[in-house]
Coordinates of C-alpha atoms in Angstrom, one line a residue:
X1 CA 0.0 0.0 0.0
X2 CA 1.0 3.6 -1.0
X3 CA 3.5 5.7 1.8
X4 CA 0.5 8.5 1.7
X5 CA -2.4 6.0 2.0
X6 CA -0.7 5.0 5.3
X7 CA -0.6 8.7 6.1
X8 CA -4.1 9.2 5.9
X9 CA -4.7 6.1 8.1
X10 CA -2.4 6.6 10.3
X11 CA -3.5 6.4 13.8
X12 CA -2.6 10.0 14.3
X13 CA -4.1 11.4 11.3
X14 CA -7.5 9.8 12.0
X15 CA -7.5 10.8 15.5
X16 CA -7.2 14.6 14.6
X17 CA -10.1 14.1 11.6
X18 CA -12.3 13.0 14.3
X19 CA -11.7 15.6 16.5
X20 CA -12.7 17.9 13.7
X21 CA -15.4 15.9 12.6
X22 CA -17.1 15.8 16.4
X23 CA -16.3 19.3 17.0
X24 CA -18.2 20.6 14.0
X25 CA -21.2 18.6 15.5
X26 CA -23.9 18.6 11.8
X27 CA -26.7 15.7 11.4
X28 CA -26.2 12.3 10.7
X29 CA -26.1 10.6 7.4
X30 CA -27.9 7.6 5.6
X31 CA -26.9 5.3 8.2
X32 CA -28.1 7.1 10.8
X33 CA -25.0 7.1 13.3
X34 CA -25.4 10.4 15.0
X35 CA -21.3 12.6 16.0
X36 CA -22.4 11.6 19.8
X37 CA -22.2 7.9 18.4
X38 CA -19.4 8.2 16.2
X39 CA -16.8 6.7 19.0
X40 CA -18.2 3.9 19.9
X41 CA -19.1 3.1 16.3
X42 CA -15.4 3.6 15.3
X43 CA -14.4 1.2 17.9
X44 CA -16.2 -1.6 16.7
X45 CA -15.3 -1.2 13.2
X46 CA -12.6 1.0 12.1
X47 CA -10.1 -1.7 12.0
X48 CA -12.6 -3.7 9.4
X49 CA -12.7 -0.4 7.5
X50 CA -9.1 0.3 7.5
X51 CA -8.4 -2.9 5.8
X52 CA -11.0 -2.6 2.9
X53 CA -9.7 1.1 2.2
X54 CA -6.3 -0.5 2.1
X55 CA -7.5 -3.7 0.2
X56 CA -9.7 -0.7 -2.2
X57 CA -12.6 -2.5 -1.3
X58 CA -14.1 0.0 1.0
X59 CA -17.2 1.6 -0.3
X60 CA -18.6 5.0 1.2
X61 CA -22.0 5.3 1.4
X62 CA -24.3 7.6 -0.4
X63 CA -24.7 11.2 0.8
X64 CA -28.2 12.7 2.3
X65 CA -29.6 15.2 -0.1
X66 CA -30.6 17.8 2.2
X67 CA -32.1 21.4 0.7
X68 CA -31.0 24.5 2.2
X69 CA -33.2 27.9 1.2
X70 CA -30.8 30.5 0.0
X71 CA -31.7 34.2 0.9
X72 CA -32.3 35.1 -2.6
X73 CA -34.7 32.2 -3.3
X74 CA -34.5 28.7 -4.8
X75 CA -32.6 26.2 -3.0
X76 CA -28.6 24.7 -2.4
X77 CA -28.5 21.2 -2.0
X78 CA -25.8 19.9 0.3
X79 CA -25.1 16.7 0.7
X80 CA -24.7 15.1 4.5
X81 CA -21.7 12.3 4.3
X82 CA -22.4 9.9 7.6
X83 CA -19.9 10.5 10.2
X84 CA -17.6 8.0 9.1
X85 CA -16.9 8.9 6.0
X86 CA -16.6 12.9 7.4
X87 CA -13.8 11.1 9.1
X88 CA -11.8 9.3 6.1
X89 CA -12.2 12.3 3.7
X90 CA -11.4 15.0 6.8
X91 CA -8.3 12.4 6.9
X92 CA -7.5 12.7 3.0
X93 CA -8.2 16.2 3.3
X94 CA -5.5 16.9 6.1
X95 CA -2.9 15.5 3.9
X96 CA -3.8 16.6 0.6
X97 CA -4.0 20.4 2.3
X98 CA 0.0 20.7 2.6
X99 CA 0.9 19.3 -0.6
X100 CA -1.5 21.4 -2.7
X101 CA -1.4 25.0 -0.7
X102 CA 1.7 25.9 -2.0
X103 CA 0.2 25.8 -5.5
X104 CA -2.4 28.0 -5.1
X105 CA -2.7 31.2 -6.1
X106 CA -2.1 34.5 -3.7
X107 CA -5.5 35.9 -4.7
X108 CA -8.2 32.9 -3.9
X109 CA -9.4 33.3 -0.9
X110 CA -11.7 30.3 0.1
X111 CA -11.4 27.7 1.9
X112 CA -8.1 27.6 2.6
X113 CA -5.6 28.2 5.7
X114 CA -5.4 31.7 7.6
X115 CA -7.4 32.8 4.7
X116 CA -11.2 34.6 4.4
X117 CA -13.6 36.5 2.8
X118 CA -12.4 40.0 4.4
X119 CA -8.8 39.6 2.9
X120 CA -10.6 39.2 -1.1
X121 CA -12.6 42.6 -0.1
X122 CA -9.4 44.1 0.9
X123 CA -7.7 43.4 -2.3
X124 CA -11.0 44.1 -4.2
X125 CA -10.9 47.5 -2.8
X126 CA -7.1 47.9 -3.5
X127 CA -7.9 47.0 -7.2
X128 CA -10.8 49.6 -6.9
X129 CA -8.6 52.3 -5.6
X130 CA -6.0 51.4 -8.3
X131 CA -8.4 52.8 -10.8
X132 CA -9.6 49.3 -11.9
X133 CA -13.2 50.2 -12.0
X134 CA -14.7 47.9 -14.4
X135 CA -15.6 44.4 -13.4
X136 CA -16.6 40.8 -14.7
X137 CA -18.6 39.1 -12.4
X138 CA -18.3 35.5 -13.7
X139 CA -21.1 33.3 -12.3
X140 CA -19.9 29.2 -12.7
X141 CA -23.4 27.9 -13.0
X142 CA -23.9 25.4 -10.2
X143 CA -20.1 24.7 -9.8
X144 CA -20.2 22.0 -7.3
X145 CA -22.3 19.7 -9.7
X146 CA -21.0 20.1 -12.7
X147 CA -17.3 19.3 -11.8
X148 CA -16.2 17.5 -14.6
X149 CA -14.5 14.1 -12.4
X150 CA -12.1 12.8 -14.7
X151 CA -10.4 16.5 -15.1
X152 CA -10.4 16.6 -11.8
X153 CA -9.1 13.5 -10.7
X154 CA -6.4 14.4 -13.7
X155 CA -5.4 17.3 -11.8
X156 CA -5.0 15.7 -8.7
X157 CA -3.1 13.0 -10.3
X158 CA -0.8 15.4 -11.4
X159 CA 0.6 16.3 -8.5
X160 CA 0.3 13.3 -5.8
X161 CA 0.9 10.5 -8.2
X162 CA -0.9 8.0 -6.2
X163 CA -3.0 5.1 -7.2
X164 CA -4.1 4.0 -3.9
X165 CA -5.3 7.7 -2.6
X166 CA -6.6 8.6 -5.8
X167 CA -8.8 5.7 -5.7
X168 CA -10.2 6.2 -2.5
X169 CA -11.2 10.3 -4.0
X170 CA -12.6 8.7 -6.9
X171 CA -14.8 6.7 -4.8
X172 CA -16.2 10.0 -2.9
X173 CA -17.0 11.4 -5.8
X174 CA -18.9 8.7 -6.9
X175 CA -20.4 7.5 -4.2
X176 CA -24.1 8.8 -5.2
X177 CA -26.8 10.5 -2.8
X178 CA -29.7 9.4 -1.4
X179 CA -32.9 11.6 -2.1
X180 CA -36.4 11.3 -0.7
X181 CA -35.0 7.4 -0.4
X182 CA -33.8 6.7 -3.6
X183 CA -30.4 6.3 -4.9
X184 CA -29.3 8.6 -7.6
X185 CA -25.4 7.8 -9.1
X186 CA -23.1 10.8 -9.2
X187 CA -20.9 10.9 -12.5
X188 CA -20.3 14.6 -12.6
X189 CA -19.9 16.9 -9.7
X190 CA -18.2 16.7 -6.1
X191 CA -20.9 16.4 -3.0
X192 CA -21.0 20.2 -1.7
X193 CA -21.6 19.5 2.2
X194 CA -18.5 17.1 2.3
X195 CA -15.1 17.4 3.8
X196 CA -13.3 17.0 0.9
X197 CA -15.0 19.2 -1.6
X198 CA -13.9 22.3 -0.7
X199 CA -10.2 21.2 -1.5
X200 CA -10.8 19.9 -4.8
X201 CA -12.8 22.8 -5.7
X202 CA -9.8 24.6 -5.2
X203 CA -7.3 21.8 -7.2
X204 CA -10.0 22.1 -10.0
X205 CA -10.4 26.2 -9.9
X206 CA -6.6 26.4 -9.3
X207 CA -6.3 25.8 -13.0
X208 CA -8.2 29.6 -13.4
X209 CA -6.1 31.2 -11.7
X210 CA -3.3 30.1 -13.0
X211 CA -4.9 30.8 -16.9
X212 CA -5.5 34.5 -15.5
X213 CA -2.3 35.3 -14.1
X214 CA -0.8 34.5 -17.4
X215 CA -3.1 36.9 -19.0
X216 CA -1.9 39.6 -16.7
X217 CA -5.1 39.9 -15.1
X218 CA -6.4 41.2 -11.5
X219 CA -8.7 38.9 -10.5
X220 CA -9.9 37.2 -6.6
X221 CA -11.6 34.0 -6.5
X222 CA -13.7 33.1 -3.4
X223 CA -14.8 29.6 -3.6
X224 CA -16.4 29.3 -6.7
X225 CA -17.0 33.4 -7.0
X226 CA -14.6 35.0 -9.0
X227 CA -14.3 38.7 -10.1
X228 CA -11.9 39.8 -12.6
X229 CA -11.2 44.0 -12.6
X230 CA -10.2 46.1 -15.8
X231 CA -9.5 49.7 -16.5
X232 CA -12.3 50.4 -19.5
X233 CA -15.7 48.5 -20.5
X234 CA -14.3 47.7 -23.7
X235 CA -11.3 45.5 -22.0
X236 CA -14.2 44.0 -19.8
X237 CA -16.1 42.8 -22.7
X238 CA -12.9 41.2 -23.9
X239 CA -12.2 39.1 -21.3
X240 CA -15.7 38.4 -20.3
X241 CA -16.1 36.5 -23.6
X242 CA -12.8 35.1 -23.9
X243 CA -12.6 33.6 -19.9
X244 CA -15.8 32.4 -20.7
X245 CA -14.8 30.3 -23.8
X246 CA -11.6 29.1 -22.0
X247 CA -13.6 28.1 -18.8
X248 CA -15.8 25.9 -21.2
X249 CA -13.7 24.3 -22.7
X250 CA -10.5 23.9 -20.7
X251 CA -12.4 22.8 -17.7
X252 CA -15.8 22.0 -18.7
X253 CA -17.4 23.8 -16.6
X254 CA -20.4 25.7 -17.4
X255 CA -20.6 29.8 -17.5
X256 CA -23.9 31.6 -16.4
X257 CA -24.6 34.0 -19.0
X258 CA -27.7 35.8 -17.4
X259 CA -25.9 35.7 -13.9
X260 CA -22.2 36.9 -15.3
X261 CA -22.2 40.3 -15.9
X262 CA -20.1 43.6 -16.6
X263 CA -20.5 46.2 -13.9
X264 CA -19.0 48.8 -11.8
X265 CA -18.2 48.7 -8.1
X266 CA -21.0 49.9 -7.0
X267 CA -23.6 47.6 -8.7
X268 CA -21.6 44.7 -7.3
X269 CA -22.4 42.6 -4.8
X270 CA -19.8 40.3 -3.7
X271 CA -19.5 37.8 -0.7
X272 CA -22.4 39.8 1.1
X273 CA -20.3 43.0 0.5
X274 CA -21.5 46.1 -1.6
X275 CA -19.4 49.4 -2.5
X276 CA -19.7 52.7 -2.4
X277 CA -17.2 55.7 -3.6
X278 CA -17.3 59.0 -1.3
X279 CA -18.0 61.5 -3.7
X280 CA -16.5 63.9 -1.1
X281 CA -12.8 62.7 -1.4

């Protein structure tokens, strides 16, 4: 078995994912074990479970579709892992974190260590006050499920070049959900809800950045929010239709063209944040 497979499981490693998972508390999944449960269950059988993740025989089980109203109406679905497998991909997610942060670009923002929303407004403002006053707002449409896997799992590939732990991802992303008691197979997407996700959103989003610092451009990426600032409308209309092209086709993903706009600061809203210039100054 792989030296970072035995990482992941190492006695050490799981003990610190389970701290995590019991701290952050959250409902139960399909099998019903409850966080207050979660120690007991893992003493009866997280040696069984151990051996089939090492044997790649170890299945995780579907997530619960749960719906979650969002402010501005409709609904995000999250998806509830049980509490063991918030365990193994917490575990995956503690080792993959140090191998892939020094990739990542300086100007995303989410999910990631001694990073947060404020620091993107900061810069955002900095742009602002740079005289960058133009700005494309591109909206991914419904990011989280539409992950293209296979690119995804390329990416990751890429850089950790292992079969074993690979495997194991793979098998999160496919593990299917659960909704209103049927079982619905998940071939694109990564469950948004689980441990895991937000760190492969960044490995698969990663490859943006990386596109637009080429290009020169000042750009910062939240999660899957990302706002690119220019100096005139006619450059925004440029790279709105050009970052739009290369998001479709490089990474699959699909571009909201009534949500992605061209606008100036003070139509924006981003990350719950609005701006304003003081006319005074």
């Amino acid at each position: 078995m792989s030296e970072m497979l035995e990482r992941i499981l190492s006695d050490e490693n799981i003990k610190t994912a389970y701290k995590r998972v019991y701290a952050n508390k959250g409902a139960g999944g399909v099998d019903g074990v409850t966080v207050q449960e979660l120690e007991e269950y893992m003493q009866k059988n997280w040696n069984c479970i151990k051996e089939q993740i090492r044997k790649r025989t170890y299945k995780p089980q579907p997530v619960k579709r749960v719906e979650i109203p969002k402010p501005n109406g409709g609904v995000r679905k999250l998806g509830i892992p049980t509490v063991i497998d918030r365990v193994i991909e917490q575990a995956i997610t503690q080792i993959l974190t140090p191998i892939f942060e020094p990739l990542f670009s300086d100007y995303s923002y989410g999910f990631r260590p001694n990073r947060k929303c404020e620091q993107a407004i900061v810069k955002l403002l900095e742009y602002f006050n740079d005289g960058y006053l133009w700005v494309v707002d591109i909206d991914l449409e419904k990011f989280f499920d539409n992950v293209p896997q296979d690119k995804l799992m390329s990416y990751v590939g890429r850089v950790i070049h292992d079969g074993d732990t690979e495997s194991l991802i793979r098998k999160y992303l496919k593990a299917g959900v659960m909704e209103n008691g049927k079982y619905k197979s998940t071939d694109i997407g990564t469950p948004q809800g689980g441990n895991l996700s937000p760190v492969l959103s960044n490995i698969m989003l990663n490859e943006l950045d990386k596109e637009l610092e080429s290009r020169g451009q000042h750009f910062t990426r939240y999660a899957d929010d990302v706002v690119i600032v220019v100096k005139s409308k006619a450059a925004a209309t440029r790279v709105m239709y050009s970052i739009t092209k290369w998001i479709e086709k490089e990474l699959g993903l699909k571009v909201n063209a009534t949500k992605t706009k061209i606008t100036p600061p003070s139509k924006l809203k981003y990350l719950g944040f609005g701006f304003w210039k003081d006319k005074s100054e």
